């Protein structure tokens, strides 16, 4: 028999424990939850495991590898989309072969006797056996009724209390004969309980109920995670703790190797510790599980608590009923009441008091002597802010709740005069819709009128915002492109640019102090719904007035355009057709499932577009990322251009344009953009793109970020992939040139970006050391520290504003010299960090 382990869930309900690891990897007694399940099955003789992944797959792969270190063989399947539970198993059909198999979740804890389940399946000669058990609260599971012969007669997935007809639920553990897989369609979203089981019952195939006795828990939220530990330590579940048992007068210590425990430490109940643990003088522990590399300070009292790895706890700390995740520091004299969930990477200052049932999300800093009475969700360790570059980013319905959205709107509205009008828009994601509706209420309460554009591309909304003086600002909601669980709220000023740092600070101050403006009922704002006609017409006419649209018609020029299921599909196909652009369109419709796995979508889009361009001999391909800013470009040979190559291709075209016009064009690029190639008709300025005003941007003909974003200011002061596509095509047609020709003419050189881990505390030191290293060399501190090592060879270091790393950018004339620079400065940074 083989085992299929379902390990692809996002773990949304158990956040923030799954902030950086998938739920099956949550530690239970210092080992991943999934490992306990796999080893239980291995003990019964199962050696072949097929693990179905989806969310953060590399973490699971890197831990289990091929399974040989566990005495088993593991094969991984990573679906390219969400195919549901049964659909995902279907992908493994060839690996399963012609023998029966068990399907089990990687994120549950159980002590079921699996041999009895296997034997019952064989006794009944069943095609599919569903393992059932009884629970007190069946609302979160599929309720099942079976007759006396064990045949399932009725089931209902996740009922309400009014629908509950049994406390016997589906555990998600199935024994399946291989022919059942033939009933599951290929590459379709297909669920076991919702789709496959009803289908089999309609076809007269008996589903067998296999009742199991023992402990079973779906670890679905932080409370259930904490309960599992309580159940293990109290003996409710048969569980082998392992390790060396050291008896104390009132308890037992179960320890790994390499620990240091002061003889005065008091152990009560069961205490489990991992490797390299230090328990200092006078510490008292009661029913505690501690991972690796943990220090417990003297006189600290910890009970009913789970501590993961790499945690330092100061002296005289009191913890009760807590879950402390990886990489946390808790200073001395901290008192925590029951129920704390402390996510990874936090720093708790001295004399902090934390009230009951508080959740603190990752990378927070709690200042000394603070009293924490409510959960801390947004904000980070570097600054007490929630806006980053004019955006608020958070997990939908968790970090970014409706309450949060309403308060943000009230804080934003308080910065505008009563009676002002704000444009609000969103993408098609349901989280965006929910949060936008909550946001509108906050604006209205502060006396702000709203033009509600509903679902519209942000580029179109910003065009309307910048073209109409009556609008005081704009807000756009969209799904975070690399994280389908999160939403991005972007705030724009009246010029359609992201709000600057000063405005962001004012919004944050009002938010944190709740300095909201609640107007009299007679001055409450109004909502004016838009049907998009005005905005779309204005956007389209603006493009046509700038571009020589007639030149696209009846020309022997064809392109491929991939909408990537984004909002641009609402307007761009019509613009292309009206302008006479001969095009082949991809993915011009909304699809939330495709957008939930952006890397797979990008890979597939690259492959499809390349194949079509080569087969049909098209002139170019353009990929418009879902939120209308970033643009990827593919040349006529079907090769996707790197960001740097795409930038140089556009600059070369723009140089031709400038030369033909007889006037130099002004271009703005970031400090880290490569500058190896010169353009005789372009005046290029490198600088820091931050807090620009529209009047400043209009001083340039092109503003590019080097990340696939282009703002051609003849049309707009903001990035717009739709206009950029047409402008690039216009220049190609105007100068009768192929992208492949431009690429071949670009000289070859070394350009590389590196991210080096660096804590907040060390960033200032690294800046100082870099400046000292720059002495005697040509250097600049315009944005970070840039050091020229030769005429064309340079290195730029910019500490990341929001996360724990340094950004290094290296340019060199040759690969050899570039690699030497990289190796040299990586070694220097490592040396400096040790000083």
Coordinates of C-alpha atoms in Angstrom, one line a residue, residues 119-624:
X119 CA -8.1 -4.6 7.8
X120 CA -11.7 -3.4 7.9
X121 CA -11.4 -2.0 4.3
X122 CA -10.1 -5.5 3.2
X123 CA -12.8 -7.3 5.1
X124 CA -15.6 -5.3 3.5
X125 CA -14.0 -5.5 0.0
X126 CA -14.7 -1.8 -0.2
X127 CA -13.8 0.4 -3.1
X128 CA -13.6 3.5 -0.8
X129 CA -13.6 3.5 2.9
X130 CA -14.1 6.8 4.8
X131 CA -12.7 6.9 8.3
X132 CA -15.2 8.3 10.8
X133 CA -15.0 9.5 14.4
X134 CA -17.2 11.3 16.8
X135 CA -16.5 14.9 18.0
X136 CA -18.3 17.4 20.3
X137 CA -18.5 20.1 17.7
X138 CA -19.1 18.8 14.1
X139 CA -19.7 22.2 12.5
X140 CA -16.3 22.4 10.9
X141 CA -16.4 18.9 9.3
X142 CA -18.4 16.7 7.1
X143 CA -21.2 14.9 9.0
X144 CA -21.8 11.3 8.1
X145 CA -24.5 8.7 8.7
X146 CA -24.0 5.0 7.9
X147 CA -26.3 2.0 8.3
X148 CA -25.6 -1.1 10.4
X149 CA -23.7 -2.8 7.6
X150 CA -21.3 0.1 7.4
X151 CA -22.6 1.6 4.2
X152 CA -22.7 5.4 4.1
X153 CA -26.2 6.7 3.5
X154 CA -25.9 10.4 4.0
X155 CA -23.3 13.1 4.5
X156 CA -23.3 16.9 4.6
X157 CA -20.1 19.1 4.3
X158 CA -19.7 21.7 7.1
X159 CA -23.3 22.0 8.2
X160 CA -24.8 24.7 10.4
X161 CA -26.2 23.7 13.8
X162 CA -29.7 23.6 12.2
X163 CA -28.4 21.0 9.7
X164 CA -26.4 18.8 12.0
X165 CA -27.8 15.3 12.0
X166 CA -24.9 13.4 13.7
X167 CA -21.7 14.0 15.7
X168 CA -20.0 11.4 13.5
X169 CA -17.7 13.2 11.1
X170 CA -15.4 12.5 8.1
X171 CA -11.8 12.6 9.3
X172 CA -10.4 13.0 5.8
X173 CA -8.6 9.6 6.1
X174 CA -9.6 7.4 3.1
X175 CA -8.6 4.0 1.9
X176 CA -9.2 3.9 -1.9
X177 CA -8.9 1.3 -4.6
X178 CA -7.1 2.6 -7.7
X179 CA -10.1 2.3 -10.1
X180 CA -11.9 5.1 -8.1
X181 CA -9.4 7.6 -9.6
X182 CA -11.0 7.1 -13.0
X183 CA -14.1 8.9 -11.7
X184 CA -12.1 12.1 -11.0
X185 CA -11.8 14.4 -14.1
X186 CA -8.4 15.6 -15.2
X187 CA -7.3 19.2 -14.4
X188 CA -10.5 20.2 -12.8
X189 CA -11.3 21.5 -9.3
X190 CA -12.9 18.4 -7.8
X191 CA -13.4 17.8 -4.1
X192 CA -13.8 14.4 -2.3
X193 CA -16.8 15.4 -0.1
X194 CA -18.5 17.8 -2.4
X195 CA -18.0 16.1 -5.8
X196 CA -16.6 12.6 -5.8
X197 CA -18.6 11.0 -3.0
X198 CA -22.0 12.2 -4.4
X199 CA -21.0 11.1 -7.8
X200 CA -20.1 7.6 -6.6
X201 CA -23.3 7.3 -4.7
X202 CA -25.3 8.3 -7.7
X203 CA -23.5 5.5 -9.7
X204 CA -24.3 3.0 -7.0
X205 CA -20.8 2.5 -5.8
X206 CA -20.9 1.8 -2.0
X207 CA -19.0 4.0 0.3
X208 CA -17.9 2.2 3.4
X209 CA -17.8 3.8 6.9
X210 CA -14.8 2.8 8.9
X211 CA -15.3 3.9 12.5
X212 CA -12.0 4.6 14.4
X213 CA -11.5 4.8 18.1
X214 CA -8.9 7.0 19.7
X215 CA -7.7 10.6 19.5
X216 CA -8.1 12.7 16.4
X217 CA -7.8 16.5 16.0
X218 CA -7.7 18.7 13.0
X219 CA -5.2 21.5 14.0
X220 CA -7.2 24.3 12.4
X221 CA -6.5 27.3 14.6
X222 CA -4.0 28.5 17.3
X223 CA -6.4 27.3 20.1
X224 CA -6.5 23.8 18.8
X225 CA -2.7 23.8 18.4
X226 CA -2.4 24.7 22.0
X227 CA -5.0 22.1 23.0
X228 CA -3.0 19.3 21.2
X229 CA -0.1 20.0 23.6
X230 CA -2.4 19.9 26.6
X231 CA -3.8 16.6 25.4
X232 CA -0.4 15.1 24.9
X233 CA 1.0 16.2 28.2
X234 CA -2.1 15.1 30.1
X235 CA -2.1 11.6 28.5
X236 CA -5.3 11.9 26.4
X237 CA -3.4 10.7 23.3
X238 CA -1.0 7.8 22.9
X239 CA 2.2 9.6 22.1
X240 CA 5.9 8.6 22.4
X241 CA 7.8 11.5 23.8
X242 CA 11.3 10.1 23.2
X243 CA 14.5 11.5 24.6
X244 CA 16.1 10.9 28.0
X245 CA 13.8 11.0 31.0
X246 CA 15.2 12.7 34.1
X247 CA 13.0 12.5 37.2
X248 CA 12.4 15.5 39.5
X249 CA 10.4 15.5 42.8
X250 CA 7.3 16.9 41.1
X251 CA 7.8 16.1 37.5
X252 CA 10.0 14.6 34.7
X253 CA 12.3 16.3 32.2
X254 CA 12.6 14.7 28.8
X255 CA 15.7 16.1 27.1
X256 CA 17.8 15.8 23.9
X257 CA 21.6 16.2 24.0
X258 CA 23.6 19.3 24.8
X259 CA 21.6 21.0 27.4
X260 CA 22.7 23.1 30.4
X261 CA 20.3 23.1 33.4
X262 CA 21.1 24.8 36.7
X263 CA 20.6 22.5 39.7
X264 CA 18.1 24.9 41.2
X265 CA 15.7 24.6 38.3
X266 CA 12.3 23.3 39.3
X267 CA 10.5 20.9 37.0
X268 CA 6.8 20.3 37.5
X269 CA 4.7 17.9 35.4
X270 CA 6.2 17.1 32.0
X271 CA 8.8 19.3 30.5
X272 CA 10.3 18.5 27.1
X273 CA 13.4 20.3 25.8
X274 CA 15.3 20.1 22.5
X275 CA 19.0 20.6 21.7
X276 CA 21.2 23.4 23.1
X277 CA 18.8 24.5 25.7
X278 CA 19.9 26.5 28.7
X279 CA 17.8 26.8 31.9
X280 CA 19.3 29.3 34.3
X281 CA 19.2 29.5 38.1
X282 CA 15.8 29.4 39.8
X283 CA 13.7 28.9 36.7
X284 CA 10.5 27.0 37.2
X285 CA 8.8 25.1 34.4
X286 CA 5.4 23.4 34.5
X287 CA 4.2 21.4 31.5
X288 CA 6.4 23.2 28.9
X289 CA 7.7 22.0 25.5
X290 CA 10.9 23.8 24.4
X291 CA 12.6 23.5 21.0
X292 CA 16.3 23.9 20.0
X293 CA 18.7 26.8 21.0
X294 CA 16.5 28.3 23.7
X295 CA 17.7 30.2 26.8
X296 CA 15.4 30.6 29.8
X297 CA 16.6 33.3 32.2
X298 CA 17.0 33.0 36.0
X299 CA 13.9 33.1 38.2
X300 CA 11.5 32.9 35.2
X301 CA 8.2 31.0 35.7
X302 CA 6.8 29.3 32.6
X303 CA 3.8 27.0 32.6
X304 CA 1.5 25.4 29.9
X305 CA 3.6 26.9 27.2
X306 CA 5.1 25.9 23.8
X307 CA 8.4 27.5 22.8
X308 CA 9.8 26.9 19.3
X309 CA 13.5 27.3 18.3
X310 CA 16.0 30.1 18.7
X311 CA 14.3 32.0 21.5
X312 CA 15.9 34.0 24.3
X313 CA 13.9 34.7 27.5
X314 CA 15.3 37.0 30.1
X315 CA 15.2 36.7 33.9
X316 CA 12.1 36.9 36.0
X317 CA 9.7 36.4 33.1
X318 CA 6.3 35.0 33.7
X319 CA 4.5 33.1 30.8
X320 CA 1.3 31.2 31.0
X321 CA -0.5 29.3 28.3
X322 CA 1.6 30.8 25.5
X323 CA 2.9 29.8 22.1
X324 CA 6.3 31.4 21.4
X325 CA 7.4 31.0 17.7
X326 CA 10.9 31.0 16.3
X327 CA 13.5 33.8 16.7
X328 CA 11.9 35.8 19.5
X329 CA 13.6 37.8 22.3
X330 CA 11.7 38.4 25.5
X331 CA 13.5 40.8 27.9
X332 CA 13.6 40.6 31.7
X333 CA 10.7 41.2 34.0
X334 CA 8.0 40.6 31.3
X335 CA 4.6 39.3 32.6
X336 CA 2.2 37.6 30.2
X337 CA -1.3 36.4 31.1
X338 CA -2.8 33.3 29.6
X339 CA -3.2 32.9 25.8
X340 CA -0.3 34.8 24.1
X341 CA 0.5 33.9 20.5
X342 CA 3.9 35.4 19.8
X343 CA 4.7 35.0 16.1
X344 CA 8.3 34.9 14.9
X345 CA 10.9 37.6 14.9
X346 CA 9.6 39.8 17.8
X347 CA 11.4 41.8 20.4
X348 CA 9.6 42.3 23.7
X349 CA 11.2 45.0 25.9
X350 CA 11.8 45.0 29.6
X351 CA 8.9 45.3 32.1
X352 CA 6.3 44.7 29.4
X353 CA 2.9 43.5 30.5
X354 CA 0.7 41.6 28.1
X355 CA -2.9 41.0 28.8
X356 CA -4.9 37.8 28.2
X357 CA -5.4 36.3 24.8
X358 CA -3.2 38.7 22.8
X359 CA -1.8 37.7 19.4
X360 CA 1.3 39.5 18.3
X361 CA 2.1 39.1 14.6
X362 CA 5.6 38.8 13.1
X363 CA 8.5 41.2 13.5
X364 CA 7.1 43.5 16.1
X365 CA 9.0 45.5 18.6
X366 CA 7.3 46.2 22.0
X367 CA 9.0 49.0 23.8
X368 CA 10.0 48.8 27.4
X369 CA 7.3 49.1 30.1
X370 CA 4.5 48.9 27.5
X371 CA 1.1 47.5 28.4
X372 CA -0.3 45.4 25.5
X373 CA -4.0 44.9 25.8
X374 CA -4.9 44.1 22.2
X375 CA -3.5 42.1 19.3
X376 CA -0.7 43.7 17.3
X377 CA -1.1 43.0 13.6
X378 CA 0.2 45.6 11.2
X379 CA 3.4 47.6 11.6
X380 CA 7.0 46.3 11.8
X381 CA 10.1 46.5 13.7
X382 CA 11.7 49.4 11.9
X383 CA 9.1 52.0 12.2
X384 CA 5.7 52.4 13.9
X385 CA 3.9 52.7 10.6
X386 CA 1.3 50.9 8.6
X387 CA 1.8 52.7 5.2
X388 CA 4.7 51.6 3.1
X389 CA 5.3 53.6 -0.1
X390 CA 1.7 54.8 0.1
X391 CA 0.3 51.3 0.5
X392 CA -1.2 49.3 3.3
X393 CA -0.6 45.5 2.8
X394 CA -2.0 42.9 5.1
X395 CA -3.7 39.5 5.2
X396 CA -7.3 39.7 4.1
X397 CA -9.9 39.5 6.9
X398 CA -7.0 38.9 9.4
X399 CA -4.6 41.8 9.4
X400 CA -6.8 43.8 7.1
X401 CA -10.2 43.4 8.7
X402 CA -13.3 45.4 7.9
X403 CA -12.8 47.3 11.2
X404 CA -9.2 48.1 10.1
X405 CA -10.4 49.3 6.6
X406 CA -13.0 51.6 8.2
X407 CA -10.5 53.2 10.5
X408 CA -8.0 53.7 7.7
X409 CA -10.7 55.5 5.7
X410 CA -11.6 57.7 8.7
X411 CA -7.9 58.5 9.1
X412 CA -7.5 59.3 5.4
X413 CA -10.8 61.3 5.3
X414 CA -9.6 63.4 8.3
X415 CA -6.8 64.8 6.1
X416 CA -9.2 66.2 3.5
X417 CA -11.7 69.1 3.7
X418 CA -15.3 68.2 4.4
X419 CA -17.2 67.8 1.2
X420 CA -14.1 66.6 -0.8
X421 CA -14.6 63.9 -3.4
X422 CA -12.5 60.7 -3.5
X423 CA -12.3 58.1 -6.3
X424 CA -12.3 54.5 -5.0
X425 CA -11.8 51.4 -7.1
X426 CA -10.8 47.7 -6.8
X427 CA -10.0 44.6 -8.7
X428 CA -12.3 41.6 -9.0
X429 CA -11.1 39.8 -5.8
X430 CA -13.8 39.2 -3.2
X431 CA -11.5 40.4 -0.4
X432 CA -11.0 43.7 -2.3
X433 CA -14.7 44.1 -2.6
X434 CA -15.3 43.4 1.1
X435 CA -12.7 45.8 2.3
X436 CA -13.6 48.5 -0.1
X437 CA -17.2 48.5 1.1
X438 CA -16.0 48.8 4.7
X439 CA -13.7 51.6 3.6
X440 CA -16.5 53.6 2.0
X441 CA -18.4 53.8 5.3
X442 CA -15.3 55.4 7.0
X443 CA -15.0 58.0 4.2
X444 CA -18.7 58.9 4.4
X445 CA -18.6 59.3 8.2
X446 CA -15.8 61.9 7.9
X447 CA -17.8 64.0 5.4
X448 CA -16.2 62.8 2.2
X449 CA -18.1 62.1 -1.0
X450 CA -17.1 59.1 -3.0
X451 CA -17.2 58.2 -6.7
X452 CA -17.3 54.4 -6.5
X453 CA -15.7 53.0 -9.7
X454 CA -16.1 49.4 -8.4
X455 CA -13.9 47.0 -10.5
X456 CA -11.7 49.1 -12.8
X457 CA -7.9 49.0 -13.7
X458 CA -5.9 51.3 -11.4
X459 CA -4.3 52.9 -14.4
X460 CA -7.8 54.0 -15.7
X461 CA -8.8 55.3 -12.2
X462 CA -5.5 57.2 -11.9
X463 CA -6.0 58.7 -15.3
X464 CA -9.5 59.9 -14.3
X465 CA -8.1 61.2 -11.0
X466 CA -5.3 63.2 -12.6
X467 CA -7.6 64.7 -15.3
X468 CA -10.3 66.0 -13.0
X469 CA -9.6 68.8 -10.6
X470 CA -12.7 68.1 -8.5
X471 CA -11.2 64.9 -7.1
X472 CA -9.1 65.3 -3.9
X473 CA -7.6 61.8 -3.9
X474 CA -8.0 58.2 -4.8
X475 CA -7.8 54.7 -3.2
X476 CA -7.4 51.4 -5.0
X477 CA -7.8 47.8 -3.6
X478 CA -6.2 44.8 -5.1
X479 CA -5.0 41.3 -4.4
X480 CA -1.3 41.1 -3.6
X481 CA 0.2 39.6 -6.7
X482 CA 2.6 37.1 -4.9
X483 CA 0.3 36.3 -1.9
X484 CA -3.4 35.5 -2.6
X485 CA -4.2 35.7 1.1
X486 CA -3.3 39.4 1.2
X487 CA -4.8 42.7 0.0
X488 CA -3.0 45.9 -1.0
X489 CA -4.7 49.3 -0.4
X490 CA -3.0 52.1 -2.3
X491 CA -3.6 55.8 -1.5
X492 CA -3.2 58.4 -4.2
X493 CA -3.1 62.2 -3.9
X494 CA -5.0 64.6 -6.3
X495 CA -2.2 64.2 -8.9
X496 CA -2.7 60.4 -9.0
X497 CA 0.6 59.8 -7.3
X498 CA 1.0 57.7 -4.2
X499 CA 0.7 59.8 -1.1
X500 CA 4.1 61.0 0.1
X501 CA 5.8 60.2 3.5
X502 CA 4.4 63.4 5.1
X503 CA 0.8 62.5 4.2
X504 CA 1.3 58.9 5.2
X505 CA 2.6 59.9 8.6
X506 CA -0.5 62.2 9.1
X507 CA -2.8 59.3 8.2
X508 CA -1.0 56.9 10.6
X509 CA -1.0 59.5 13.4
X510 CA -4.8 59.9 13.0
X511 CA -5.2 56.1 12.8
X512 CA -3.2 55.2 15.9
X513 CA -4.7 58.1 18.0
X514 CA -8.1 57.5 16.5
X515 CA -8.3 61.3 15.8
X516 CA -11.2 60.8 13.4
X517 CA -13.6 63.4 12.2
X518 CA -17.2 62.3 12.7
X519 CA -19.3 64.9 11.0
X520 CA -22.9 66.0 11.8
X521 CA -25.5 63.8 10.2
X522 CA -26.4 66.5 7.7
X523 CA -22.8 66.5 6.3
X524 CA -22.3 62.8 6.0
X525 CA -20.8 62.0 2.5
X526 CA -22.6 60.5 -0.4
X527 CA -21.7 57.7 -2.8
X528 CA -22.0 58.3 -6.6
X529 CA -21.7 55.0 -8.5
X530 CA -19.8 55.0 -11.8
X531 CA -20.6 52.7 -14.7
X532 CA -17.0 53.1 -16.0
X533 CA -18.2 54.7 -19.4
X534 CA -16.8 58.1 -18.6
X535 CA -13.5 56.8 -17.2
X536 CA -13.0 54.3 -20.0
X537 CA -13.8 56.9 -22.7
X538 CA -11.5 59.5 -21.1
X539 CA -8.7 57.0 -20.9
X540 CA -9.1 55.7 -24.5
X541 CA -9.4 59.2 -26.0
X542 CA -6.3 60.3 -24.0
X543 CA -4.3 57.5 -25.6
X544 CA -5.5 58.2 -29.1
X545 CA -4.8 61.9 -28.8
X546 CA -1.1 61.2 -28.0
X547 CA -0.4 58.1 -30.1
X548 CA -0.3 58.1 -33.9
X549 CA -3.0 55.5 -33.8
X550 CA -3.5 55.5 -37.6
X551 CA -0.1 54.1 -38.1
X552 CA -1.2 50.7 -36.5
X553 CA -3.9 50.1 -39.1
X554 CA -3.2 48.0 -42.1
X555 CA 0.4 47.4 -41.2
X556 CA 2.2 44.1 -41.3
X557 CA 2.7 44.1 -37.6
X558 CA 1.3 41.5 -35.2
X559 CA 1.8 41.1 -31.4
X560 CA 0.8 38.8 -28.6
X561 CA -0.7 40.3 -25.5
X562 CA -1.3 38.5 -22.2
X563 CA -3.8 40.2 -19.9
X564 CA -2.8 37.7 -17.1
X565 CA -6.5 37.7 -15.8
X566 CA -6.0 41.3 -14.6
X567 CA -8.3 44.3 -14.8
X568 CA -6.7 45.5 -18.0
X569 CA -8.9 43.0 -19.8
X570 CA -11.8 45.3 -19.1
X571 CA -10.6 48.0 -21.4
X572 CA -7.3 47.2 -23.3
X573 CA -8.7 44.7 -25.9
X574 CA -11.1 47.3 -27.1
X575 CA -8.4 49.9 -27.3
X576 CA -6.2 47.6 -29.3
X577 CA -9.0 46.7 -31.7
X578 CA -10.1 50.3 -32.1
X579 CA -6.5 51.4 -32.9
X580 CA -6.1 48.7 -35.4
X581 CA -3.4 46.7 -33.6
X582 CA -3.3 43.2 -35.0
X583 CA -3.0 41.1 -31.9
X584 CA -3.5 37.6 -30.4
X585 CA -4.9 37.9 -26.9
X586 CA -4.2 35.6 -23.9
X587 CA -6.0 35.3 -20.5
X588 CA -8.4 38.3 -21.1
X589 CA -10.8 37.3 -18.4
X590 CA -11.0 37.3 -14.6
X591 CA -9.8 34.1 -12.8
X592 CA -9.1 34.2 -9.1
X593 CA -7.7 30.6 -9.0
X594 CA -5.1 31.4 -11.7
X595 CA -4.1 34.6 -9.8
X596 CA -3.7 32.7 -6.6
X597 CA -0.6 31.0 -8.0
X598 CA 1.1 33.8 -9.9
X599 CA 4.5 32.0 -10.4
X600 CA 2.7 29.1 -12.2
X601 CA 0.7 31.6 -14.3
X602 CA 3.9 33.5 -15.3
X603 CA 5.7 30.3 -16.3
X604 CA 2.7 29.1 -18.3
X605 CA 2.2 32.5 -20.0
X606 CA 5.9 32.7 -20.9
X607 CA 5.8 29.2 -22.5
X608 CA 2.5 29.8 -24.3
X609 CA 3.5 33.2 -25.6
X610 CA 6.9 32.0 -26.8
X611 CA 5.4 29.1 -28.7
X612 CA 2.8 31.3 -30.4
X613 CA 5.3 34.0 -31.3
X614 CA 7.7 31.4 -32.9
X615 CA 4.9 29.5 -34.7
X616 CA 3.1 32.6 -36.1
X617 CA 6.3 34.8 -36.5
X618 CA 4.8 37.6 -34.4
X619 CA 6.7 40.9 -33.9
X620 CA 6.6 40.9 -30.1
X621 CA 4.8 39.8 -27.0
X622 CA 3.7 41.9 -24.0
X623 CA 2.6 40.5 -20.6
X624 CA 0.6 43.0 -18.6

